[in-house]
Protein backbone atom coordinates (compact mmCIF):
# COMPACT_ATOMS: atom_id res chain seq x y z
CA UNK A 1 0.00 0.00 0.00
CA UNK A 2 1.05 3.65 -0.33
CA UNK A 3 1.13 5.73 2.82
CA UNK A 4 -0.22 9.25 2.45
CA UNK A 5 1.33 12.06 4.53
CA UNK A 6 -1.84 12.52 6.55
CA UNK A 7 -1.89 8.89 7.71
CA UNK A 8 1.84 8.51 8.14
CA UNK A 9 2.18 9.15 11.90
CA UNK A 10 -0.74 6.95 12.90
CA UNK A 11 0.33 4.01 10.73
CA UNK A 12 3.98 4.29 11.72
CA UNK A 13 3.13 4.19 15.44
CA UNK A 14 0.65 1.34 14.98
CA UNK A 15 3.14 -0.63 12.90
CA UNK A 16 5.87 -0.10 15.49
CA UNK A 17 3.64 -1.31 18.34
CA UNK A 18 2.47 -4.41 16.48
CA UNK A 19 5.88 -5.47 15.20
CA UNK A 20 7.49 -5.08 18.64
CA UNK A 21 4.68 -7.05 20.29
CA UNK A 22 5.01 -9.81 17.70
CA UNK A 23 8.77 -10.01 18.12
CA UNK A 24 8.60 -10.01 21.92
CA UNK A 25 6.05 -12.80 21.71
CA UNK A 26 8.45 -14.82 19.59
CA UNK A 27 11.30 -14.24 22.04
CA UNK A 28 9.30 -16.00 24.74
CA UNK A 29 10.53 -14.01 27.73
CA UNK A 30 12.69 -11.29 29.17
CA UNK A 31 16.45 -11.31 29.49
CA UNK A 32 17.52 -13.82 32.10
CA UNK A 33 14.63 -16.27 31.60
CA UNK A 34 16.10 -19.62 30.64
CA UNK A 35 15.80 -23.32 31.41
CA UNK A 36 18.82 -24.15 29.25
CA UNK A 37 22.00 -22.69 27.84
CA UNK A 38 22.19 -20.50 25.86
CA UNK A 39 19.44 -18.33 27.34
CA UNK A 40 16.60 -17.24 25.10
CA UNK A 41 18.04 -13.77 24.72
CA UNK A 42 21.05 -15.28 22.89
CA UNK A 43 18.93 -16.74 20.08
CA UNK A 44 16.94 -15.08 17.28
CA UNK A 45 19.41 -12.21 17.13
CA UNK A 46 20.76 -9.89 14.45
CA UNK A 47 24.47 -9.19 14.03
CA UNK A 48 24.96 -5.58 12.92
CA UNK A 49 27.94 -3.75 11.47
CA UNK A 50 27.57 -0.39 13.17
CA UNK A 51 28.36 2.99 11.67
CA UNK A 52 31.51 3.29 13.78
CA UNK A 53 32.98 0.04 12.43
CA UNK A 54 32.03 -2.23 15.33
CA UNK A 55 29.97 -5.41 15.40
CA UNK A 56 27.12 -5.79 17.86
CA UNK A 57 24.17 -8.11 18.11
CA UNK A 58 20.61 -7.21 19.07
CA UNK A 59 17.25 -8.74 19.57
CA UNK A 60 14.99 -7.91 16.60
CA UNK A 61 13.34 -5.11 18.58
CA UNK A 62 16.74 -3.40 18.94
CA UNK A 63 17.10 -4.33 22.63
CA UNK A 64 19.66 -6.44 24.51
CA UNK A 65 22.74 -5.03 22.76
CA UNK A 66 25.87 -7.22 22.97
CA UNK A 67 29.31 -6.28 21.67
CA UNK A 68 30.92 -8.84 19.37
CA UNK A 69 34.08 -6.94 18.36
CA UNK A 70 35.94 -5.85 21.48
CA UNK A 71 39.37 -4.84 20.15
CA UNK A 72 40.27 -1.46 18.73
CA UNK A 73 39.97 -1.39 14.94
CA UNK A 74 37.46 -1.62 12.11
CA UNK A 75 35.26 -4.75 11.79
CA UNK A 76 32.74 -6.03 9.29
CA UNK A 77 30.89 -8.99 7.67
CA UNK A 78 29.80 -11.09 10.69
CA UNK A 79 28.84 -14.65 9.72
CA UNK A 80 26.77 -16.87 12.02
CA UNK A 81 27.47 -20.58 12.38
CA UNK A 82 24.48 -22.86 11.55
CA UNK A 83 23.67 -23.39 15.24
CA UNK A 84 24.10 -19.70 16.07
CA UNK A 85 26.75 -20.42 18.73
CA UNK A 86 29.67 -18.89 16.82
CA UNK A 87 30.32 -15.85 14.63
CA UNK A 88 33.28 -15.22 12.38
CA UNK A 89 34.00 -11.67 11.29
CA UNK A 90 36.69 -9.63 9.55
CA UNK A 91 38.72 -6.89 11.15
CA UNK A 92 41.54 -4.50 10.45
CA UNK A 93 43.62 -3.99 13.60
CA UNK A 94 47.08 -2.59 14.29
CA UNK A 95 49.96 -4.76 15.44
CA UNK A 96 52.63 -3.72 17.94
CA UNK A 97 54.47 -1.80 15.21
CA UNK A 98 51.37 0.18 14.30
CA UNK A 99 50.88 -1.61 10.97
CA UNK A 100 47.37 -2.65 9.91
CA UNK A 101 46.69 -6.39 9.92
CA UNK A 102 43.58 -7.83 8.27
CA UNK A 103 42.33 -10.55 10.60
CA UNK A 104 39.58 -13.18 10.62
CA UNK A 105 38.13 -13.57 14.12
CA UNK A 106 36.10 -16.39 15.66
CA UNK A 107 33.65 -15.34 18.40
CA UNK A 108 31.99 -17.81 20.78
CA UNK A 109 28.49 -16.54 21.55
CA UNK A 110 28.03 -18.42 24.81
CA UNK A 111 31.41 -17.54 26.33
CA UNK A 112 31.65 -14.12 24.61
CA UNK A 113 35.31 -14.72 23.81
CA UNK A 114 37.07 -14.35 20.47
CA UNK A 115 40.30 -15.59 18.93
CA UNK A 116 42.14 -14.98 15.69
CA UNK A 117 41.82 -17.60 12.96
CA UNK A 118 43.90 -15.96 10.23
CA UNK A 119 46.08 -12.89 9.84
CA UNK A 120 47.50 -11.23 6.75
CA UNK A 121 51.03 -9.97 6.42
CA UNK A 122 51.33 -6.65 8.29
CA UNK A 123 50.56 -3.74 5.98
CA UNK A 124 49.00 -5.97 3.30
CA UNK A 125 45.32 -5.15 2.73
CA UNK A 126 44.12 -7.21 -0.22
CA UNK A 127 40.36 -7.24 -0.83
CA UNK A 128 38.03 -9.81 -2.39
CA UNK A 129 35.57 -7.07 -3.40
CA UNK A 130 34.78 -3.53 -2.31
CA UNK A 131 34.79 -3.60 1.51
CA UNK A 132 35.24 -7.40 1.66
CA UNK A 133 38.34 -8.73 3.43
CA UNK A 134 37.33 -12.41 3.78
CA UNK A 135 34.56 -14.68 2.60
CA UNK A 136 33.70 -17.38 5.19
CA UNK A 137 31.33 -20.30 4.57
CA UNK A 138 30.33 -22.67 7.37
CA UNK A 139 29.59 -26.31 6.57
CA UNK A 140 25.90 -27.13 7.26
CA UNK A 141 26.82 -29.10 10.40
CA UNK A 142 29.11 -26.32 11.66
CA UNK A 143 32.09 -28.67 11.86
CA UNK A 144 34.19 -26.95 9.21
CA UNK A 145 34.76 -23.39 8.07
CA UNK A 146 35.92 -22.73 4.51
CA UNK A 147 37.13 -19.19 3.95
CA UNK A 148 38.80 -17.12 1.26
CA UNK A 149 41.44 -14.56 2.14
CA UNK A 150 43.71 -12.35 0.05
CA UNK A 151 47.34 -13.36 0.61
CA UNK A 152 50.50 -11.62 -0.49
CA UNK A 153 52.03 -14.79 -1.96
CA UNK A 154 49.08 -16.56 -3.58
CA UNK A 155 46.39 -13.92 -4.19
CA UNK A 156 42.84 -14.99 -3.30
CA UNK A 157 43.30 -18.23 -1.39
CA UNK A 158 40.91 -20.85 -0.01
CA UNK A 159 41.53 -22.27 3.46
CA UNK A 160 39.76 -24.96 5.51
CA UNK A 161 39.51 -24.69 9.29
CA UNK A 162 38.26 -26.86 12.15
CA UNK A 163 36.81 -24.23 14.54
CA UNK A 164 37.05 -26.63 17.49
CA UNK A 165 40.81 -26.95 17.03
CA UNK A 166 43.57 -24.46 17.77
CA UNK A 167 45.54 -25.63 14.73
CA UNK A 168 46.14 -23.23 11.87
CA UNK A 169 43.71 -23.36 8.91
CA UNK A 170 44.74 -25.63 6.05
CA UNK A 171 45.61 -24.24 2.63
CA UNK A 172 43.34 -25.67 -0.11
CA UNK A 173 43.44 -23.65 -3.37
CA UNK A 174 44.61 -20.29 -4.66
CA UNK A 175 44.55 -18.06 -7.74
CA UNK A 176 40.97 -16.87 -7.17
CA UNK A 177 38.33 -15.56 -7.63
CA UNK A 178 36.82 -18.71 -6.13
CA UNK A 179 33.11 -19.55 -5.85
CA UNK A 180 31.88 -22.38 -3.63
CA UNK A 181 29.09 -24.25 -1.86
CA UNK A 182 28.82 -27.15 0.61
CA UNK A 183 27.06 -30.46 0.11
CA UNK A 184 24.10 -30.88 2.47
CA UNK A 185 25.91 -33.63 4.41
CA UNK A 186 28.93 -31.35 4.98
CA UNK A 187 31.22 -33.97 3.42
CA UNK A 188 32.29 -32.03 0.33
CA UNK A 189 32.83 -28.51 -0.96
CA UNK A 190 32.33 -27.66 -4.65
CA UNK A 191 34.67 -24.91 -5.88
CA UNK A 192 34.57 -23.04 -9.20
CA UNK A 193 37.76 -21.28 -10.33
CA UNK A 194 38.06 -19.85 -13.84
CA UNK A 195 36.78 -22.70 -16.03
CA UNK A 196 37.85 -25.41 -13.56
CA UNK A 197 35.68 -27.18 -11.00
CA UNK A 198 37.02 -28.89 -7.89
CA UNK A 199 35.53 -31.06 -5.16
CA UNK A 200 37.19 -30.73 -1.74
CA UNK A 201 36.66 -33.36 0.93
CA UNK A 202 36.05 -32.13 4.48
CA UNK A 203 37.96 -34.87 6.26
CA UNK A 204 40.80 -34.23 8.72
CA UNK A 205 43.08 -33.47 5.80
CA UNK A 206 41.23 -31.69 3.02
CA UNK A 207 41.79 -33.42 -0.31
CA UNK A 208 41.23 -31.65 -3.62
CA UNK A 209 39.89 -33.40 -6.72
CA UNK A 210 39.68 -31.64 -10.09
CA UNK A 211 36.54 -32.66 -12.00
CA UNK A 212 36.13 -32.84 -15.75
CA UNK A 213 33.48 -30.09 -15.84
CA UNK A 214 34.66 -26.88 -17.56
CA UNK A 215 32.83 -23.56 -17.79
CA UNK A 216 33.25 -19.80 -17.52
CA UNK A 217 29.53 -19.16 -18.05
CA UNK A 218 28.43 -18.58 -14.44
CA UNK A 219 29.75 -18.06 -10.89
CA UNK A 220 28.55 -20.22 -7.98
CA UNK A 221 27.94 -23.99 -8.13
CA UNK A 222 25.10 -25.61 -6.18
CA UNK A 223 24.58 -29.12 -4.80
CA UNK A 224 21.72 -31.29 -6.01
CA UNK A 225 19.56 -31.96 -2.90
CA UNK A 226 20.00 -35.53 -1.66
CA UNK A 227 22.48 -36.45 -4.40
CA UNK A 228 26.26 -36.51 -4.66
CA UNK A 229 26.12 -34.16 -7.64
CA UNK A 230 26.78 -30.46 -8.10
CA UNK A 231 25.01 -28.07 -10.47
CA UNK A 232 26.82 -25.80 -12.90
CA UNK A 233 26.19 -23.93 -16.17
CA UNK A 234 27.96 -24.43 -19.48
CA UNK A 235 27.21 -24.10 -23.17
CA UNK A 236 24.98 -26.66 -24.88
CA UNK A 237 25.43 -25.64 -28.50
CA UNK A 238 26.25 -22.25 -29.97
CA UNK A 239 24.65 -19.48 -27.91
CA UNK A 240 22.47 -21.92 -25.93
CA UNK A 241 23.42 -22.68 -22.31
CA UNK A 242 22.22 -25.32 -19.91
CA UNK A 243 22.15 -26.04 -16.19
CA UNK A 244 23.82 -29.39 -15.63
CA UNK A 245 24.18 -31.84 -12.79
CA UNK A 246 27.70 -33.29 -12.65
CA UNK A 247 28.78 -36.24 -10.44
CA UNK A 248 31.04 -35.10 -7.59
CA UNK A 249 33.05 -38.31 -7.92
CA UNK A 250 33.92 -37.52 -11.53
CA UNK A 251 32.53 -40.91 -12.53
CA UNK A 252 29.45 -40.86 -14.74
CA UNK A 253 27.97 -38.48 -17.24
CA UNK A 254 26.60 -34.98 -16.77
CA UNK A 255 22.82 -34.49 -16.93
CA UNK A 256 21.15 -31.50 -18.56
CA UNK A 257 18.49 -30.20 -16.15
CA UNK A 258 17.20 -27.03 -17.80
CA UNK A 259 17.99 -24.46 -20.48
CA UNK A 260 19.25 -21.23 -18.91
CA UNK A 261 20.94 -18.04 -20.03
CA UNK A 262 24.63 -17.27 -19.76
CA UNK A 263 25.63 -15.97 -16.29
CA UNK A 264 22.52 -17.50 -14.75
CA UNK A 265 22.32 -17.48 -10.94
CA UNK A 266 20.54 -20.46 -9.35
CA UNK A 267 19.64 -21.45 -5.79
CA UNK A 268 17.78 -24.45 -4.38
CA UNK A 269 15.11 -23.90 -1.73
CA UNK A 270 15.98 -25.28 1.71
CA UNK A 271 13.57 -28.20 1.35
CA UNK A 272 14.80 -29.05 -2.15
CA UNK A 273 11.34 -28.70 -3.69
CA UNK A 274 12.19 -25.75 -5.96
CA UNK A 275 15.12 -24.45 -7.94
CA UNK A 276 15.13 -20.68 -8.49
CA UNK A 277 16.93 -19.51 -11.64
CA UNK A 278 17.62 -15.89 -12.58
CA UNK A 279 18.86 -15.21 -16.10
CA UNK A 280 18.48 -12.95 -19.16
CA UNK A 281 21.18 -10.88 -17.54
CA UNK A 282 22.17 -7.34 -18.51
CA UNK A 283 25.19 -5.48 -17.09
CA UNK A 284 24.35 -1.91 -16.05
CA UNK A 285 26.35 0.95 -14.57
CA UNK A 286 25.08 1.58 -11.03
CA UNK A 287 26.97 4.59 -9.70
CA UNK A 288 30.59 3.65 -10.31
CA UNK A 289 29.85 -0.09 -10.23
CA UNK A 290 28.97 -2.48 -13.03
CA UNK A 291 26.09 -4.60 -11.74
CA UNK A 292 24.14 -7.51 -13.20
CA UNK A 293 20.39 -7.09 -13.62
CA UNK A 294 18.36 -10.22 -14.36
CA UNK A 295 15.20 -9.81 -16.44
CA UNK A 296 13.71 -13.19 -15.51
CA UNK A 297 13.32 -15.20 -12.29
CA UNK A 298 11.83 -18.69 -12.43
CA UNK A 299 10.99 -21.08 -9.58
CA UNK A 300 11.27 -24.55 -11.13
CA UNK A 301 9.62 -27.64 -9.69
CA UNK A 302 12.31 -30.12 -8.60
CA UNK A 303 10.61 -33.16 -10.15
CA UNK A 304 10.15 -32.02 -13.74
CA UNK A 305 12.01 -28.65 -13.58
CA UNK A 306 9.11 -26.88 -15.25
CA UNK A 307 8.58 -23.24 -14.35
CA UNK A 308 6.01 -23.20 -11.53
CA UNK A 309 6.31 -19.43 -11.03
CA UNK A 310 7.96 -16.70 -13.09
CA UNK A 311 8.73 -13.02 -12.48
CA UNK A 312 9.85 -10.63 -15.21
CA UNK A 313 11.35 -7.53 -13.62
CA UNK A 314 14.75 -5.85 -13.32
CA UNK A 315 16.02 -8.21 -10.61
CA UNK A 316 19.24 -7.39 -8.76
CA UNK A 317 19.20 -10.19 -6.14
CA UNK A 318 16.89 -12.78 -4.59
CA UNK A 319 16.78 -14.85 -1.39
CA UNK A 320 14.76 -17.95 -0.43
CA UNK A 321 12.92 -17.87 2.90
CA UNK A 322 14.03 -20.60 5.36
CA UNK A 323 10.68 -22.40 5.04
CA UNK A 324 10.95 -22.41 1.21
CA UNK A 325 7.56 -20.73 0.80
CA UNK A 326 8.72 -17.28 -0.39
CA UNK A 327 11.40 -15.54 -2.38
CA UNK A 328 12.38 -12.01 -1.39
CA UNK A 329 13.88 -10.19 -4.33
CA UNK A 330 15.38 -6.76 -5.03
CA UNK A 331 14.61 -4.84 -8.21
CA UNK A 332 16.00 -1.70 -9.81
CA UNK A 333 13.13 0.79 -9.98
CA UNK A 334 14.94 4.12 -10.37
CA UNK A 335 17.81 4.81 -12.80
CA UNK A 336 19.33 7.10 -10.15
CA UNK A 337 19.81 4.13 -7.84
CA UNK A 338 16.47 3.35 -6.18
CA UNK A 339 15.89 -0.30 -5.31
CA UNK A 340 12.76 -2.09 -4.15
CA UNK A 341 12.18 -5.14 -1.98
CA UNK A 342 9.36 -7.41 -3.13
CA UNK A 343 8.25 -10.83 -1.95
CA UNK A 344 7.00 -13.70 -4.13
CA UNK A 345 4.66 -16.29 -2.63
CA UNK A 346 5.72 -19.41 -4.51
CA UNK A 347 2.52 -21.41 -3.99
CA UNK A 348 0.17 -18.70 -5.27
CA UNK A 349 2.56 -16.98 -7.66
CA UNK A 350 1.56 -13.61 -6.19
CA UNK A 351 4.27 -10.98 -5.92
CA UNK A 352 3.93 -8.01 -3.55
CA UNK A 353 6.08 -4.85 -3.29
CA UNK A 354 7.50 -4.12 0.16
CA UNK A 355 9.63 -0.98 0.38
CA UNK A 356 11.81 1.33 -1.73
CA UNK A 357 15.30 2.17 -0.52
CA UNK A 358 18.91 3.04 -1.28
CA UNK A 359 21.29 0.30 -0.08
CA UNK A 360 24.38 0.91 1.99
CA UNK A 361 27.61 0.23 0.04
CA UNK A 362 28.13 -3.08 1.85
CA UNK A 363 24.52 -4.09 1.29
CA UNK A 364 24.99 -3.38 -2.42
CA UNK A 365 28.07 -5.61 -2.44
CA UNK A 366 25.99 -8.43 -0.99
CA UNK A 367 23.36 -7.93 -3.69
CA UNK A 368 26.01 -7.98 -6.42
CA UNK A 369 27.19 -11.41 -5.27
CA UNK A 370 23.93 -12.69 -3.79
CA UNK A 371 24.27 -16.18 -5.28
CA UNK A 372 27.36 -16.67 -3.09
CA UNK A 373 26.22 -14.74 -0.01
CA UNK A 374 22.90 -16.61 0.09
CA UNK A 375 24.84 -19.59 1.44
CA UNK A 376 26.53 -17.70 4.24
CA UNK A 377 24.59 -14.59 5.33
CA UNK A 378 20.90 -14.76 6.23
CA UNK A 379 18.58 -11.79 5.67
CA UNK A 380 15.41 -13.72 6.55
CA UNK A 381 14.30 -14.27 10.15
CA UNK A 382 14.19 -17.95 11.23
CA UNK A 383 10.37 -17.92 11.09
CA UNK A 384 10.39 -16.64 7.46
CA UNK A 385 8.36 -13.52 8.25
CA UNK A 386 10.87 -10.66 8.60
CA UNK A 387 13.76 -9.36 6.52
CA UNK A 388 16.78 -7.37 7.69
CA UNK A 389 18.62 -4.94 5.39
CA UNK A 390 20.72 -1.77 5.56
CA UNK A 391 20.38 1.53 3.76
CA UNK A 392 18.15 4.59 3.55
CA UNK A 393 14.42 4.41 2.92
CA UNK A 394 13.03 6.31 -0.05
CA UNK A 395 10.24 8.28 1.61
CA UNK A 396 9.05 9.72 -1.70
CA UNK A 397 8.23 6.30 -3.14
CA UNK A 398 7.68 4.17 -0.10
CA UNK A 399 5.51 1.08 -0.50
CA UNK A 400 5.19 0.13 3.17
CA UNK A 401 4.58 1.79 6.50
CA UNK A 402 7.81 2.82 8.20
CA UNK A 403 9.01 4.33 11.44
CA UNK A 404 10.72 7.36 9.98
CA UNK A 405 14.28 8.38 9.31
CA UNK A 406 16.06 11.72 9.38
CA UNK A 407 19.14 12.49 7.31
CA UNK A 408 21.34 10.33 5.10
CA UNK A 409 22.59 7.94 7.82
CA UNK A 410 22.45 4.27 6.83
CA UNK A 411 20.29 2.22 9.18
CA UNK A 412 19.52 -1.43 9.65
CA UNK A 413 15.79 -2.05 9.13
CA UNK A 414 13.44 -4.86 10.07
CA UNK A 415 10.92 -5.46 7.28
CA UNK A 416 7.68 -7.26 8.14
CA UNK A 417 6.57 -9.21 5.07
CA UNK A 418 3.25 -10.08 6.72
CA UNK A 419 0.01 -8.11 6.47
CA UNK A 420 1.45 -4.97 8.13
CA UNK A 421 4.21 -4.45 5.52
CA UNK A 422 6.22 -2.40 8.03
CA UNK A 423 9.86 -1.31 7.74
CA UNK A 424 11.25 -0.11 11.08
CA UNK A 425 14.79 1.07 11.91
CA UNK A 426 16.60 -1.08 14.47
CA UNK A 427 20.05 0.54 14.67
CA UNK A 428 22.46 2.71 12.73
CA UNK A 429 24.64 0.48 10.61
CA UNK A 430 25.74 -0.75 7.20
CA UNK A 431 24.94 -4.48 7.39
CA UNK A 432 22.68 -6.78 9.39
CA UNK A 433 22.38 -10.58 9.38
CA UNK A 434 19.90 -12.78 11.18
CA UNK A 435 20.99 -15.74 13.28
CA UNK A 436 19.83 -19.14 11.92
CA UNK A 437 17.71 -19.83 15.02
PDB file of N, CA, C and O in Angstrom, residues 303-333:
ATOM      1  N   UNK A 303      10.852 -31.868  -9.513  1.00  0.00           N
ATOM      2  CA  UNK A 303      10.611 -33.161 -10.151  1.00  0.00           C
ATOM      3  C   UNK A 303      10.735 -33.083 -11.668  1.00  0.00           C
ATOM      4  O   UNK A 303      11.428 -33.887 -12.288  1.00  0.00           O
ATOM      5  N   UNK A 304      10.091 -32.108 -12.280  1.00  0.00           N
ATOM      6  CA  UNK A 304      10.149 -32.022 -13.742  1.00  0.00           C
ATOM      7  C   UNK A 304      10.877 -30.775 -14.232  1.00  0.00           C
ATOM      8  O   UNK A 304      11.065 -30.585 -15.430  1.00  0.00           O
ATOM      9  N   UNK A 305      11.287 -29.891 -13.278  1.00  0.00           N
ATOM     10  CA  UNK A 305      12.008 -28.653 -13.577  1.00  0.00           C
ATOM     11  C   UNK A 305      11.265 -27.766 -14.569  1.00  0.00           C
ATOM     12  O   UNK A 305      11.869 -27.045 -15.357  1.00  0.00           O
ATOM     13  N   UNK A 306       9.935 -27.833 -14.519  1.00  0.00           N
ATOM     14  CA  UNK A 306       9.107 -26.877 -15.253  1.00  0.00           C
ATOM     15  C   UNK A 306       8.960 -25.619 -14.399  1.00  0.00           C
ATOM     16  O   UNK A 306       9.037 -25.661 -13.169  1.00  0.00           O
ATOM     17  N   UNK A 307       8.726 -24.501 -15.062  1.00  0.00           N
ATOM     18  CA  UNK A 307       8.575 -23.239 -14.345  1.00  0.00           C
ATOM     19  C   UNK A 307       7.232 -23.200 -13.640  1.00  0.00           C
ATOM     20  O   UNK A 307       6.176 -23.095 -14.280  1.00  0.00           O
ATOM     21  N   UNK A 308       7.235 -23.298 -12.299  1.00  0.00           N
ATOM     22  CA  UNK A 308       6.007 -23.203 -11.527  1.00  0.00           C
ATOM     23  C   UNK A 308       5.588 -21.751 -11.369  1.00  0.00           C
ATOM     24  O   UNK A 308       4.398 -21.425 -11.375  1.00  0.00           O
ATOM     25  N   UNK A 309       6.561 -20.859 -11.218  1.00  0.00           N
ATOM     26  CA  UNK A 309       6.307 -19.430 -11.034  1.00  0.00           C
ATOM     27  C   UNK A 309       7.377 -18.663 -11.804  1.00  0.00           C
ATOM     28  O   UNK A 309       8.524 -19.099 -11.889  1.00  0.00           O
ATOM     29  N   UNK A 310       6.989 -17.510 -12.357  1.00  0.00           N
ATOM     30  CA  UNK A 310       7.961 -16.704 -13.087  1.00  0.00           C
ATOM     31  C   UNK A 310       7.699 -15.228 -12.837  1.00  0.00           C
ATOM     32  O   UNK A 310       6.557 -14.781 -12.779  1.00  0.00           O
ATOM     33  N   UNK A 311       8.781 -14.471 -12.669  1.00  0.00           N
ATOM     34  CA  UNK A 311       8.726 -13.023 -12.483  1.00  0.00           C
ATOM     35  C   UNK A 311       9.602 -12.382 -13.545  1.00  0.00           C
ATOM     36  O   UNK A 311      10.741 -12.815 -13.753  1.00  0.00           O
ATOM     37  N   UNK A 312       9.083 -11.371 -14.199  1.00  0.00           N
ATOM     38  CA  UNK A 312       9.854 -10.634 -15.207  1.00  0.00           C
ATOM     39  C   UNK A 312       9.979  -9.176 -14.776  1.00  0.00           C
ATOM     40  O   UNK A 312       9.102  -8.362 -15.040  1.00  0.00           O
ATOM     41  N   UNK A 313      11.056  -8.876 -14.083  1.00  0.00           N
ATOM     42  CA  UNK A 313      11.345  -7.528 -13.622  1.00  0.00           C
ATOM     43  C   UNK A 313      12.858  -7.323 -13.683  1.00  0.00           C
ATOM     44  O   UNK A 313      13.606  -8.252 -14.026  1.00  0.00           O
ATOM     45  N   UNK A 314      13.315  -6.136 -13.348  1.00  0.00           N
ATOM     46  CA  UNK A 314      14.754  -5.847 -13.316  1.00  0.00           C
ATOM     47  C   UNK A 314      15.322  -6.293 -11.979  1.00  0.00           C
ATOM     48  O   UNK A 314      15.478  -5.507 -11.051  1.00  0.00           O
ATOM     49  N   UNK A 315      15.660  -7.581 -11.882  1.00  0.00           N
ATOM     50  CA  UNK A 315      16.017  -8.205 -10.611  1.00  0.00           C
ATOM     51  C   UNK A 315      17.514  -8.077 -10.361  1.00  0.00           C
ATOM     52  O   UNK A 315      18.337  -8.444 -11.198  1.00  0.00           O
ATOM     53  N   UNK A 316      17.845  -7.569  -9.170  1.00  0.00           N
ATOM     54  CA  UNK A 316      19.237  -7.389  -8.759  1.00  0.00           C
ATOM     55  C   UNK A 316      19.712  -8.576  -7.912  1.00  0.00           C
ATOM     56  O   UNK A 316      20.851  -9.031  -8.033  1.00  0.00           O
ATOM     57  N   UNK A 317      18.844  -9.091  -7.044  1.00  0.00           N
ATOM     58  CA  UNK A 317      19.205 -10.190  -6.145  1.00  0.00           C
ATOM     59  C   UNK A 317      17.930 -10.854  -5.654  1.00  0.00           C
ATOM     60  O   UNK A 317      16.844 -10.247  -5.678  1.00  0.00           O
ATOM     61  N   UNK A 318      18.050 -12.100  -5.196  1.00  0.00           N
ATOM     62  CA  UNK A 318      16.894 -12.776  -4.593  1.00  0.00           C
ATOM     63  C   UNK A 318      17.361 -13.737  -3.510  1.00  0.00           C
ATOM     64  O   UNK A 318      18.508 -14.211  -3.522  1.00  0.00           O
ATOM     65  N   UNK A 319      16.441 -14.041  -2.556  1.00  0.00           N
ATOM     66  CA  UNK A 319      16.784 -14.848  -1.390  1.00  0.00           C
ATOM     67  C   UNK A 319      15.589 -15.711  -0.989  1.00  0.00           C
ATOM     68  O   UNK A 319      14.498 -15.194  -0.744  1.00  0.00           O
ATOM     69  N   UNK A 320      15.796 -17.037  -0.898  1.00  0.00           N
ATOM     70  CA  UNK A 320      14.755 -17.954  -0.431  1.00  0.00           C
ATOM     71  C   UNK A 320      14.495 -17.739   1.061  1.00  0.00           C
ATOM     72  O   UNK A 320      15.420 -17.534   1.844  1.00  0.00           O
ATOM     73  N   UNK A 321      13.235 -17.847   1.472  1.00  0.00           N
ATOM     74  CA  UNK A 321      12.919 -17.868   2.896  1.00  0.00           C
ATOM     75  C   UNK A 321      13.314 -19.231   3.467  1.00  0.00           C
ATOM     76  O   UNK A 321      13.342 -20.232   2.739  1.00  0.00           O
ATOM     77  N   UNK A 322      13.623 -19.320   4.774  1.00  0.00           N
ATOM     78  CA  UNK A 322      14.032 -20.600   5.356  1.00  0.00           C
ATOM     79  C   UNK A 322      13.003 -21.709   5.207  1.00  0.00           C
ATOM     80  O   UNK A 322      13.368 -22.884   5.113  1.00  0.00           O
ATOM     81  N   UNK A 323      11.702 -21.364   5.182  1.00  0.00           N
ATOM     82  CA  UNK A 323      10.676 -22.396   5.041  1.00  0.00           C
ATOM     83  C   UNK A 323      10.347 -22.712   3.589  1.00  0.00           C
ATOM     84  O   UNK A 323       9.413 -23.482   3.308  1.00  0.00           O
ATOM     85  N   UNK A 324      11.071 -22.126   2.649  1.00  0.00           N
ATOM     86  CA  UNK A 324      10.949 -22.410   1.208  1.00  0.00           C
ATOM     87  C   UNK A 324       9.629 -21.962   0.598  1.00  0.00           C
ATOM     88  O   UNK A 324       9.313 -22.339  -0.530  1.00  0.00           O
ATOM     89  N   UNK A 325       8.869 -21.142   1.308  1.00  0.00           N
ATOM     90  CA  UNK A 325       7.562 -20.730   0.803  1.00  0.00           C
ATOM     91  C   UNK A 325       7.613 -19.428   0.007  1.00  0.00           C
ATOM     92  O   UNK A 325       6.705 -19.154  -0.788  1.00  0.00           O
ATOM     93  N   UNK A 326       8.667 -18.612   0.214  1.00  0.00           N
ATOM     94  CA  UNK A 326       8.717 -17.283  -0.391  1.00  0.00           C
ATOM     95  C   UNK A 326      10.108 -16.993  -0.943  1.00  0.00           C
ATOM     96  O   UNK A 326      11.101 -17.560  -0.499  1.00  0.00           O
ATOM     97  N   UNK A 327      10.139 -16.077  -1.883  1.00  0.00           N
ATOM     98  CA  UNK A 327      11.403 -15.537  -2.377  1.00  0.00           C
ATOM     99  C   UNK A 327      11.340 -14.025  -2.235  1.00  0.00           C
ATOM    100  O   UNK A 327      10.454 -13.375  -2.800  1.00  0.00           O
ATOM    101  N   UNK A 328      12.244 -13.463  -1.453  1.00  0.00           N
ATOM    102  CA  UNK A 328      12.380 -12.011  -1.386  1.00  0.00           C
ATOM    103  C   UNK A 328      13.356 -11.594  -2.476  1.00  0.00           C
ATOM    104  O   UNK A 328      14.417 -12.195  -2.623  1.00  0.00           O
ATOM    105  N   UNK A 329      12.982 -10.596  -3.256  1.00  0.00           N
ATOM    106  CA  UNK A 329      13.878 -10.187  -4.331  1.00  0.00           C
ATOM    107  C   UNK A 329      13.954  -8.665  -4.407  1.00  0.00           C
ATOM    108  O   UNK A 329      13.039  -7.939  -3.998  1.00  0.00           O
ATOM    109  N   UNK A 330      15.087  -8.189  -4.930  1.00  0.00           N
ATOM    110  CA  UNK A 330      15.383  -6.763  -5.030  1.00  0.00           C
ATOM    111  C   UNK A 330      15.371  -6.381  -6.497  1.00  0.00           C
ATOM    112  O   UNK A 330      15.990  -7.061  -7.329  1.00  0.00           O
ATOM    113  N   UNK A 331      14.670  -5.302  -6.831  1.00  0.00           N
ATOM    114  CA  UNK A 331      14.611  -4.838  -8.213  1.00  0.00           C
ATOM    115  C   UNK A 331      15.127  -3.408  -8.316  1.00  0.00           C
ATOM    116  O   UNK A 331      15.081  -2.636  -7.350  1.00  0.00           O
ATOM    117  N   UNK A 332      15.586  -3.073  -9.505  1.00  0.00           N
ATOM    118  CA  UNK A 332      15.996  -1.699  -9.811  1.00  0.00           C
ATOM    119  C   UNK A 332      14.768  -0.961 -10.327  1.00  0.00           C
ATOM    120  O   UNK A 332      14.198  -1.329 -11.349  1.00  0.00           O
ATOM    121  N   UNK A 333      14.342   0.069  -9.604  1.00  0.00           N
ATOM    122  CA  UNK A 333      13.130   0.793  -9.984  1.00  0.00           C
ATOM    123  C   UNK A 333      13.394   2.234 -10.370  1.00  0.00           C
ATOM    124  O   UNK A 333      12.518   2.911 -10.890  1.00  0.00           O
TER     125      UNK A 333
END
